[in-house]
Coordinates of C-alpha atoms in Angstrom, one line a residue:
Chain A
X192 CA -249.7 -190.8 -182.5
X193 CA -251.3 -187.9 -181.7
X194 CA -250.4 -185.4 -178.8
X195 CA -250.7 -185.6 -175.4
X196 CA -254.1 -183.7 -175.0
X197 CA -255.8 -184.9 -177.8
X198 CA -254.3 -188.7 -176.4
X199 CA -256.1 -187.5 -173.4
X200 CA -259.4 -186.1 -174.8
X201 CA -259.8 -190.0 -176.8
X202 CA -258.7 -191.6 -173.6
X203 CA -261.4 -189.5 -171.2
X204 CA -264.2 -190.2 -174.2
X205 CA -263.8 -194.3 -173.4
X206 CA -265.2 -193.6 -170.2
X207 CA -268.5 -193.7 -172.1
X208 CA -270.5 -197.0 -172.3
X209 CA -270.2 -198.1 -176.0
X210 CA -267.4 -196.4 -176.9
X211 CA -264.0 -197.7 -178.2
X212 CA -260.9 -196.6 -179.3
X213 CA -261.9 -196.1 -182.8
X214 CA -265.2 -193.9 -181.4
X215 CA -263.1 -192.3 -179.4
X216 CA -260.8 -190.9 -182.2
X217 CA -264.1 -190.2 -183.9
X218 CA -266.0 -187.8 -181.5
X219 CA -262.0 -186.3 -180.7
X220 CA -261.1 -185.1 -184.4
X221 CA -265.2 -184.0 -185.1
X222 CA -265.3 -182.0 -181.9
X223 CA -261.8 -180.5 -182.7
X224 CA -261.9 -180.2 -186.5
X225 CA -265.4 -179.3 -186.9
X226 CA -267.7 -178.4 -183.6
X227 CA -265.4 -176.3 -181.8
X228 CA -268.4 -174.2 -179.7
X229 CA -270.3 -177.5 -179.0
X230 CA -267.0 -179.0 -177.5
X231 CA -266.8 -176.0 -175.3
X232 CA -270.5 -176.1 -174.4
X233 CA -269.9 -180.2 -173.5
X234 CA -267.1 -179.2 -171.6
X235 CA -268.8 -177.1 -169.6
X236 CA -272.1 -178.5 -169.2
X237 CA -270.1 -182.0 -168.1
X238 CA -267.8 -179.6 -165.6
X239 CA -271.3 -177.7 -164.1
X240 CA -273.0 -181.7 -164.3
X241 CA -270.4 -183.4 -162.2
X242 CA -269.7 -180.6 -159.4
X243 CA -273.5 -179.5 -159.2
X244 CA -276.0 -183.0 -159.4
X245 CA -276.3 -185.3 -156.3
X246 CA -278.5 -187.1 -154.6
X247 CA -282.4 -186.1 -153.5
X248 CA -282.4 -186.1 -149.9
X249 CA -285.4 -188.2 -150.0
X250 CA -285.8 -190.4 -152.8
X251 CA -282.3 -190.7 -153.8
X252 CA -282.4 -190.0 -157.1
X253 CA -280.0 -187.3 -159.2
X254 CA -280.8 -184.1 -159.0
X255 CA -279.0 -180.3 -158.6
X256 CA -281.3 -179.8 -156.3
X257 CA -281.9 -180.4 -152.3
X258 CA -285.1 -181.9 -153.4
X259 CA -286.2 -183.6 -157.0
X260 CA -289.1 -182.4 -159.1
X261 CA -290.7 -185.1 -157.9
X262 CA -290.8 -184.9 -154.3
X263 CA -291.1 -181.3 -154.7
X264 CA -294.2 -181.7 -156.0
X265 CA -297.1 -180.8 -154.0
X266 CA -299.6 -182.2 -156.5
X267 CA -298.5 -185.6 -156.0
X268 CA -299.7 -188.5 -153.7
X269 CA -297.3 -188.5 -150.4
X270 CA -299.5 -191.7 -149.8
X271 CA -297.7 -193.5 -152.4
X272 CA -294.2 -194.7 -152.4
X273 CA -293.3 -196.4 -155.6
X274 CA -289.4 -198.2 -154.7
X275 CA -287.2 -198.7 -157.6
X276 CA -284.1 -199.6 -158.4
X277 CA -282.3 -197.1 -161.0
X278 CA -282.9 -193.7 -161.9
X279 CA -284.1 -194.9 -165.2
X280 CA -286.6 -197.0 -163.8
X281 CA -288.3 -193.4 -162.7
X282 CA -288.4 -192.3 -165.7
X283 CA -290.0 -195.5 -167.8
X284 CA -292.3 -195.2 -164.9
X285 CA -293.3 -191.6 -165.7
X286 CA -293.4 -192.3 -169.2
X287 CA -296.2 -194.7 -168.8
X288 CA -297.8 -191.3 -167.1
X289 CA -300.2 -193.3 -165.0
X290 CA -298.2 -193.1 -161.2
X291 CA -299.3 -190.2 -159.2
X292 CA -297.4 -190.9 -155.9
X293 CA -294.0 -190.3 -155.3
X294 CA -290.7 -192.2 -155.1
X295 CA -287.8 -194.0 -153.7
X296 CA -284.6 -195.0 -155.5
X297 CA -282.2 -197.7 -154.7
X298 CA -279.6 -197.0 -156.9
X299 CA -278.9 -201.0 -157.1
X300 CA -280.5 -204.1 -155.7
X301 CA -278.9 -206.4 -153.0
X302 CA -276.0 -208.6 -154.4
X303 CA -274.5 -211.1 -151.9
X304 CA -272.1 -212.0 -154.1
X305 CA -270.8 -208.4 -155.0
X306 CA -270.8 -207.4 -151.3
X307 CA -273.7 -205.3 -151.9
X308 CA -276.1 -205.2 -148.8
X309 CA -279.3 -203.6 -147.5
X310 CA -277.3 -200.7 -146.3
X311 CA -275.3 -199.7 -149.8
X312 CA -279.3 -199.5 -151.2
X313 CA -280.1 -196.8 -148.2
X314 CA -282.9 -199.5 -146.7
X315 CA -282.1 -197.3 -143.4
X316 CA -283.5 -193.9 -144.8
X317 CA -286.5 -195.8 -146.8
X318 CA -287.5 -197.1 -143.4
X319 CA -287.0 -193.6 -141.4
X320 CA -288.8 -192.6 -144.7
X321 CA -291.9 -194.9 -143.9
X322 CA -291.9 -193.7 -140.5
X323 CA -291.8 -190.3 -140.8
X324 CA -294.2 -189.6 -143.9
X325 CA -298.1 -190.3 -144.0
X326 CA -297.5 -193.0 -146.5
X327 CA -299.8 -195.8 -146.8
X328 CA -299.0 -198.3 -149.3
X329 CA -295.6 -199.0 -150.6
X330 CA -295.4 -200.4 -154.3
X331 CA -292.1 -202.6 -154.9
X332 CA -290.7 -201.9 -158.5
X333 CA -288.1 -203.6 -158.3
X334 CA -286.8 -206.3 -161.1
X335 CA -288.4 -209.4 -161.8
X336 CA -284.8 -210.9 -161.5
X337 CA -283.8 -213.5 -158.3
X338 CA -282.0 -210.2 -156.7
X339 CA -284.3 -207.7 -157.4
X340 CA -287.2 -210.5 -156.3
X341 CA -284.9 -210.5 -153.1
X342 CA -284.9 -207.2 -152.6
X343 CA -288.9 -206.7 -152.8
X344 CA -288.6 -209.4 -149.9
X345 CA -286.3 -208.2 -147.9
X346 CA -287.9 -204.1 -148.0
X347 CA -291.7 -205.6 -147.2
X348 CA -290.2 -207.7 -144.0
X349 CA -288.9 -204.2 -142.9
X350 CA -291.9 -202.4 -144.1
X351 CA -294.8 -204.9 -142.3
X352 CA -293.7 -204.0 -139.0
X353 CA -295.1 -200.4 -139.5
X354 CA -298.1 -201.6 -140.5
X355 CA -298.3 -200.0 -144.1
X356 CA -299.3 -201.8 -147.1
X357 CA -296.4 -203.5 -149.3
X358 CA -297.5 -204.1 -152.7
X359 CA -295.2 -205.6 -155.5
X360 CA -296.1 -204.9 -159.2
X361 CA -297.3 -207.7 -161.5
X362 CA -295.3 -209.8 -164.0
X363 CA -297.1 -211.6 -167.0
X364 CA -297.7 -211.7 -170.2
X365 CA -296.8 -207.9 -172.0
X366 CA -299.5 -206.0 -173.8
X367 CA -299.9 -207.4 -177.3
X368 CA -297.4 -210.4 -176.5
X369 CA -298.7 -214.1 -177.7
X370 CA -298.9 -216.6 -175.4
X371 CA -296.8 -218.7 -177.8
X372 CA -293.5 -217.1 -177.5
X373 CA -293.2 -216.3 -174.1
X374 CA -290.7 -217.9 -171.7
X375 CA -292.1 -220.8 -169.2
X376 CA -291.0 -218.9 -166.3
X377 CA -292.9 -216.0 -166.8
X378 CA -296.4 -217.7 -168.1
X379 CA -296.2 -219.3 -165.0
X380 CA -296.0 -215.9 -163.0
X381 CA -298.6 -214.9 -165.2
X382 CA -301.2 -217.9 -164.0
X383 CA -300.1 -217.7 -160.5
X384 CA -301.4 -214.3 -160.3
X385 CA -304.5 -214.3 -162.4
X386 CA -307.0 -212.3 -161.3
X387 CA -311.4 -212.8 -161.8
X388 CA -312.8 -210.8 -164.0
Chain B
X144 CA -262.1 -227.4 -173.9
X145 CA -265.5 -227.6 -175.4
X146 CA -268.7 -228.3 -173.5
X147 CA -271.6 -229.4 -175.0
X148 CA -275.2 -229.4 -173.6
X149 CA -273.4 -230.0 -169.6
X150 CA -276.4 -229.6 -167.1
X151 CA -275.7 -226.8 -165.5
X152 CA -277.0 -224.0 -162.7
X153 CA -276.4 -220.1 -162.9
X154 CA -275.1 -219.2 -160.1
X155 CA -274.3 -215.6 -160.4
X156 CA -274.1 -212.8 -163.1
X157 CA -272.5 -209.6 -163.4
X158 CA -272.0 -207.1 -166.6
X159 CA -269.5 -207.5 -169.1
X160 CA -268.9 -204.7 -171.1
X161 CA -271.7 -203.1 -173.1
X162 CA -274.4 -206.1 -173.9
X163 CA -272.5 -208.8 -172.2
X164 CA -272.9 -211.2 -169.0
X165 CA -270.1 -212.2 -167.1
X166 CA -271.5 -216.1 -165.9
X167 CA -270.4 -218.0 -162.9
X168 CA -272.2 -221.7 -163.5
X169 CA -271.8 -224.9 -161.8
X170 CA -271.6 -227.5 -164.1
X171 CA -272.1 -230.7 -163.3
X172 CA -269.3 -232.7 -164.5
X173 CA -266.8 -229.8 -165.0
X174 CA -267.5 -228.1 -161.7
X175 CA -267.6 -224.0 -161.5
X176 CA -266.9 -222.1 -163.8
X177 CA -266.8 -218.3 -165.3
X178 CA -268.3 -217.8 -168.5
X179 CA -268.9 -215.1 -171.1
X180 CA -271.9 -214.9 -172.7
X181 CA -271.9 -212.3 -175.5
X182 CA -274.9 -209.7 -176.3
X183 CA -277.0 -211.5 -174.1
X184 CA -278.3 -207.9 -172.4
X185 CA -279.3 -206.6 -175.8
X186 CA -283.2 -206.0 -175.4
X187 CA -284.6 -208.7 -178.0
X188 CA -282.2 -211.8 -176.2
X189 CA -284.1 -214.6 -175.7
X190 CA -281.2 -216.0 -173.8
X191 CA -280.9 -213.7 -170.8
X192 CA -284.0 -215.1 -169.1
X193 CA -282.1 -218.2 -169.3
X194 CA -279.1 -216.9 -167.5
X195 CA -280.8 -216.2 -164.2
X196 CA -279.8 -218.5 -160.9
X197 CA -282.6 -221.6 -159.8
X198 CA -282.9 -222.6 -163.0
X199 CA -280.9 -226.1 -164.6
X200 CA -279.8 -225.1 -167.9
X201 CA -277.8 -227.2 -170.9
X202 CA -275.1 -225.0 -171.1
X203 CA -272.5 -225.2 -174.5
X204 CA -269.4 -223.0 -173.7
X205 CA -266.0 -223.3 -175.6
X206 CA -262.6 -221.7 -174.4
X207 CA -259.2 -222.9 -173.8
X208 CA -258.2 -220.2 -170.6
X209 CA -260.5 -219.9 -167.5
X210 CA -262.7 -217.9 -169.3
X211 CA -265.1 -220.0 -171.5
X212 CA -267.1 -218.1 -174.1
X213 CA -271.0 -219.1 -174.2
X214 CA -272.2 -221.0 -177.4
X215 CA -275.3 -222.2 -176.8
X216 CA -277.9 -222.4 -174.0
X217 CA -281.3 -224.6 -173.3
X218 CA -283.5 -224.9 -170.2
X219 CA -283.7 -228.4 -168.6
X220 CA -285.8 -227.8 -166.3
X221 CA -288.0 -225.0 -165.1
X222 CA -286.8 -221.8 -162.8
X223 CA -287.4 -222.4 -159.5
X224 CA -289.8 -220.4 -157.9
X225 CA -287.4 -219.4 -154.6
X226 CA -290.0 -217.0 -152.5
X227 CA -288.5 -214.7 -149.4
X228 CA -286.6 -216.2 -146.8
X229 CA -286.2 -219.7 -149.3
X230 CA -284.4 -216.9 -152.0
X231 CA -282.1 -215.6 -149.4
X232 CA -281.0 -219.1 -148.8
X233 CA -280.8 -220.1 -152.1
X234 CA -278.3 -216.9 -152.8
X235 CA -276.7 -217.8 -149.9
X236 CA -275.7 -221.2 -151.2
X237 CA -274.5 -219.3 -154.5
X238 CA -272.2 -217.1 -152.3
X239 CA -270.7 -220.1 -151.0
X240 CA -270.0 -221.6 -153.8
X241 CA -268.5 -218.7 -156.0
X242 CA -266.2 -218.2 -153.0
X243 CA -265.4 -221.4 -151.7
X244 CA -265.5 -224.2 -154.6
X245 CA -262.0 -223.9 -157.1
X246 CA -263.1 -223.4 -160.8
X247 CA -263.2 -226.8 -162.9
X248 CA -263.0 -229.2 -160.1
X249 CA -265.9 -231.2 -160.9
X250 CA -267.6 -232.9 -158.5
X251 CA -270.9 -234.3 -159.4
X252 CA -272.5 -235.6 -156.0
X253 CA -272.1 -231.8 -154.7
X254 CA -274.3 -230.6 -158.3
X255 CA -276.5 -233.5 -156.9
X256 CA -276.5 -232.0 -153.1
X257 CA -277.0 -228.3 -154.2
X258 CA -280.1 -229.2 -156.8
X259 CA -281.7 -231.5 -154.1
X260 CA -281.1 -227.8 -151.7
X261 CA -282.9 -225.6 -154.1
X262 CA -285.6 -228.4 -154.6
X263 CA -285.9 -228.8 -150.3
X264 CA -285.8 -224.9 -150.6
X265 CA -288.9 -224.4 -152.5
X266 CA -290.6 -226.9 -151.1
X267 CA -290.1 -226.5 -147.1
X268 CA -290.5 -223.4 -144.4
X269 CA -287.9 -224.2 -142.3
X270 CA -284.7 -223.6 -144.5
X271 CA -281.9 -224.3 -141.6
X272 CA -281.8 -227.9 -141.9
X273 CA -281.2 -228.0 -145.5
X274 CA -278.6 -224.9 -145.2
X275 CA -276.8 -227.3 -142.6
X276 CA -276.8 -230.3 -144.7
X277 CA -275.3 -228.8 -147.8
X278 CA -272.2 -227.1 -145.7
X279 CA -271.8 -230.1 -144.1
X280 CA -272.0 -231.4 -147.3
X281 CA -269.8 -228.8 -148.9
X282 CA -266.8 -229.2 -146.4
X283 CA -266.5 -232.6 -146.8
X284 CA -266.3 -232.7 -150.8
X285 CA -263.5 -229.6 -150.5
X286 CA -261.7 -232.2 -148.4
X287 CA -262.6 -230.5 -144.4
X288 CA -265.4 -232.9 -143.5
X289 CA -265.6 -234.3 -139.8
X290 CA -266.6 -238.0 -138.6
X291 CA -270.0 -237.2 -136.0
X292 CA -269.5 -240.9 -134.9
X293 CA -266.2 -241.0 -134.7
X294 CA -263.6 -239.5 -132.4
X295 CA -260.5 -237.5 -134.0
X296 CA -258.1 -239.4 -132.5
X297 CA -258.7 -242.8 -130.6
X298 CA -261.2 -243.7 -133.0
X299 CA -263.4 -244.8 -130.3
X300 CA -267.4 -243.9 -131.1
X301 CA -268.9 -240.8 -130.2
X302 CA -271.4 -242.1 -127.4
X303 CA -274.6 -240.1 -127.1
X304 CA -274.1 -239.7 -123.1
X305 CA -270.6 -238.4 -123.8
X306 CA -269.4 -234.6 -124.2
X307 CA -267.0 -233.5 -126.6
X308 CA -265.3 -230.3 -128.6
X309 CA -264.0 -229.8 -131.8
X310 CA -260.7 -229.5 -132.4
X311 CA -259.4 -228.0 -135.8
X312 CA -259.0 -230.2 -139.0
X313 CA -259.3 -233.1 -136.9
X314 CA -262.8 -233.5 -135.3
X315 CA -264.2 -234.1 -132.0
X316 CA -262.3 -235.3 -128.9
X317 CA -263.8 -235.5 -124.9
X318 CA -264.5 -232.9 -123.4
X319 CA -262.6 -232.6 -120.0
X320 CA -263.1 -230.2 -117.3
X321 CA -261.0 -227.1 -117.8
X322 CA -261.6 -226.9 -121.8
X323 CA -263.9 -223.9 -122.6
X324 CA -267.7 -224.3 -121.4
X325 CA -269.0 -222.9 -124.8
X326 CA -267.4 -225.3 -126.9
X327 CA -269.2 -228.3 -125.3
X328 CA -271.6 -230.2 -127.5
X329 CA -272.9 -233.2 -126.5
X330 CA -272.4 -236.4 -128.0
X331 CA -276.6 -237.1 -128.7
X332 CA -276.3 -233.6 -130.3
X333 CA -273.8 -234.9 -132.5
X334 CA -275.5 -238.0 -133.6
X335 CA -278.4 -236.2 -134.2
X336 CA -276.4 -233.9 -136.4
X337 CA -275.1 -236.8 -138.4
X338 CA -278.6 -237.9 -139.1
X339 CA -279.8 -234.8 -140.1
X340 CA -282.4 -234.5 -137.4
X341 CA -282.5 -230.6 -135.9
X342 CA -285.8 -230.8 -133.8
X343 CA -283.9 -229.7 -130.8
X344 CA -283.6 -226.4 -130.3
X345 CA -280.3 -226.7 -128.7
X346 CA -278.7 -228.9 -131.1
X347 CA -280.0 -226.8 -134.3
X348 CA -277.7 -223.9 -132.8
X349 CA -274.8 -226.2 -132.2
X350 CA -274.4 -227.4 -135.2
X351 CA -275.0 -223.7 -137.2
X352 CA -271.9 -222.2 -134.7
X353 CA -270.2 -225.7 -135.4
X354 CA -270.4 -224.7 -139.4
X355 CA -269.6 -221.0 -138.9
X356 CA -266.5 -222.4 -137.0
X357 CA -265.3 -224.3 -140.0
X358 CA -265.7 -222.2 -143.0
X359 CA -264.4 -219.3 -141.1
X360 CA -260.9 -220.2 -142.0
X361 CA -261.7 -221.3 -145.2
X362 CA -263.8 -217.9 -146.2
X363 CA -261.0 -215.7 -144.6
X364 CA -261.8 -211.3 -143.3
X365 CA -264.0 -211.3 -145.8
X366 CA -267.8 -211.5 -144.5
X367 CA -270.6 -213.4 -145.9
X368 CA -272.7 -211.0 -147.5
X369 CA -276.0 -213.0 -147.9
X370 CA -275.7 -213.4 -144.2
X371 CA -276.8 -210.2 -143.6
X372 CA -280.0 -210.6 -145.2
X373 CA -281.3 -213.4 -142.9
X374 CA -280.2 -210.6 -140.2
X375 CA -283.0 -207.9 -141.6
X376 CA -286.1 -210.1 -141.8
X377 CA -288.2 -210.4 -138.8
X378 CA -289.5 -213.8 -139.3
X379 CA -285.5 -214.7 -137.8
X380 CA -284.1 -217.9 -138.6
X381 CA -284.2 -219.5 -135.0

């Protein structure tokens, strides 16, 4: 219907999450009828974005640079390795503001069943990590689903060996939750590791 | 084809578009099968802690293609609580059965088999015997199981001084002098197999190469992926 580039602008928009065909036409005709200098800058902020962010060479995570903010960071406990499994899970993390050590990202959790094994998750360079960094205690984020549970396993049997701590983080009942309306599974988390006050 | 409240086990999930789960189950009385269930990764969902493996469910799916489309979902029992080596097995059981068990061929004894795993699972240390049992168990509902007291082709009994060798989609035959060393098992071994009794060292890795021999050609080049797990962990299955 419309021409080719503008056909090819609404097709390269679906690569979003969340966005359809009738999105697509949206953001197409309001960046070309209307925001002409914010298409531009998208353009080239996506163009600079793609050829310029990669990985941290130690933690994993995105970043333009060699080394994240984070493990740049001198302030920061290099005691402390906090595992996770998503970028995003970083940043909740520093959100909550209370984590003063440093991290490692996954990018994923093992998945027999999509061929994903300990080596797509870089469990190689968190273990060359262990040994060549004056960390004591590492604190598995991972999630509290049966492959991300599997994956908290399957780091601390690599991690004992060097005789560092392995930690995992709690699961229970969630600030202000009632008791009430919370699944079976995870009350009974929550009584298996109660804790005296 | 409509299913209503059909006990059922997750066995694996992957994303489905935006807030959706794509849903392999194992039902019990319409074998596996691949559902959708819709919005289920939206943050409120109350279902998506249903839809995790370990734990029966009463699943309500509709759907004429092999796609069924989720309706309605209730626990039946609570998750199991698969810790460390007991969760690798359990996914390794899943792997198995997304790859080797055809969709909607329902076979309740194996649903039987696979729950009484998980429970054996939970409850034990030593995980090999009950990983034996089911692929035993496994092969011989997908129409490969093997006679242990039986010979492949005489018929005769396996005698427990004997020594025999497996031969392809048939079973055991003697084992004469010339045939390969490594394929020897004894015929003791075999019995003890049969029974389900794995205190000898020997025997227990007998009858793991005697599995790995006969899903090979049914799993074809591709690997098992959970196997690789067991591999990592220092505490080794023996």
């Amino acid at each position: 219907m419309f021409s080719p580039l503008i056909d090819e602008l609404m097709a390269a928009l679906r690569c979003l999450p969340g966005v359809g065909p009738k999105s697509a036409q949206r953001m197409t005709l309001h960046l070309l009828e209307r925001d002409r200098e914010g298409a531009a800058r998208l353009a080239q902020a996506l163009t600079l974005a793609v050829e310029g962010v990669g990985r941290c060479q130690r933690c994993r995570t995105l970043t333009e640079q060699p080394l994240c903010g984070i493990c740049a960071n001198a302030r920061r406990d290099d005691g402390l390795l906090c595992v996770v499994e998503t970028p995003a899970d970083v940043l909740a993390i520093e959100q909550a503001g209370t984590y003063q050590g440093k991290y490692f990202v996954l990018m994923g959790h093992l998945s027999p069943i999509d061929g994903i094994g300990p080596e797509d998750i870089g469990v190689d360079q968190l273990v060359e990590l262990l040994q060549t960094e004056p960390i004591q205690e590492v604190i598995l984020a991972t999630n509290s689903t049966v492959e991300g549970e599997a994956t908290a396993y399957y780091i601390s049997e690599r991690a004992r060996p060097l005789g560092i701590t392995v930690s995992r983080i709690a699961h229970g009942v969630p600030m202000g939750g009632e008791l009430e309306y919370i699944d079976g599974g995870t009350l009974a988390h929550a009584f298996a590791s109660r804790r005296s006050l | 084809m409509q299913l209503a409240f059909e006990p059922a086990y997750v066995l694996h999930t992957r994303p489905y578009r935006d807030t959706s789960l794509l849903v392999d189950v194992f039902t019990r009385d319409c074998g596996r099968l691949s559902v959708v269930a819709r919005g289920v990764r939206q943050r409120k969902s109350p279902r998506r802690q249903l839809l995790n493996p370990f734990g029966r469910i009463l699943l309500s799916a509709q759907g004429r293609g092999n796609l069924k489309t989720l309706t309605g979902i209730e626990a039946d029992a609570p998750v199991l609580a698969l810790q460390g080596l007991a969760s690798f097995s359990g996914l390794y059981l899943n792997e198995l059965l997304v790859r080797l068990l055809p969709e909607q061929d329902a076979s309740p004894s194996l649903f039987e088999h696979y729950q009484d795993s998980l429970y054996q699972l939970q409850a034990c240390t030593d995980v090999e015997p009950v990983l034996r049992a089911f692929e035993f168990n496994l092969l011989a509902d997908l129409g490969y199981g093997i006679s242990f007291t039986e010979q492949a082709e005489s018929g005769a009994p396996i005698e427990p001084q004997g020594h025999y060798r497996l031969v392809a989609d048939a079973g055991f035959v003697p084992w004469r002098e010339g045939d390969d060393e490594r394929a020897k098992i004894s015929g003791g071994h075999l019995l003890a197999i049969n029974t389900g009794d794995y205190a000898d060292e020997l025997c227990r890795r007998q009858a793991k190469a005697l599995t790995r021999q006969l899903l090979r050609p049914l799993l074809g080049i591709r690997p098992l992926h959970s196997r690789a797990l067991f591999a990592g962990t220092h505490t080794q299955v023996k």
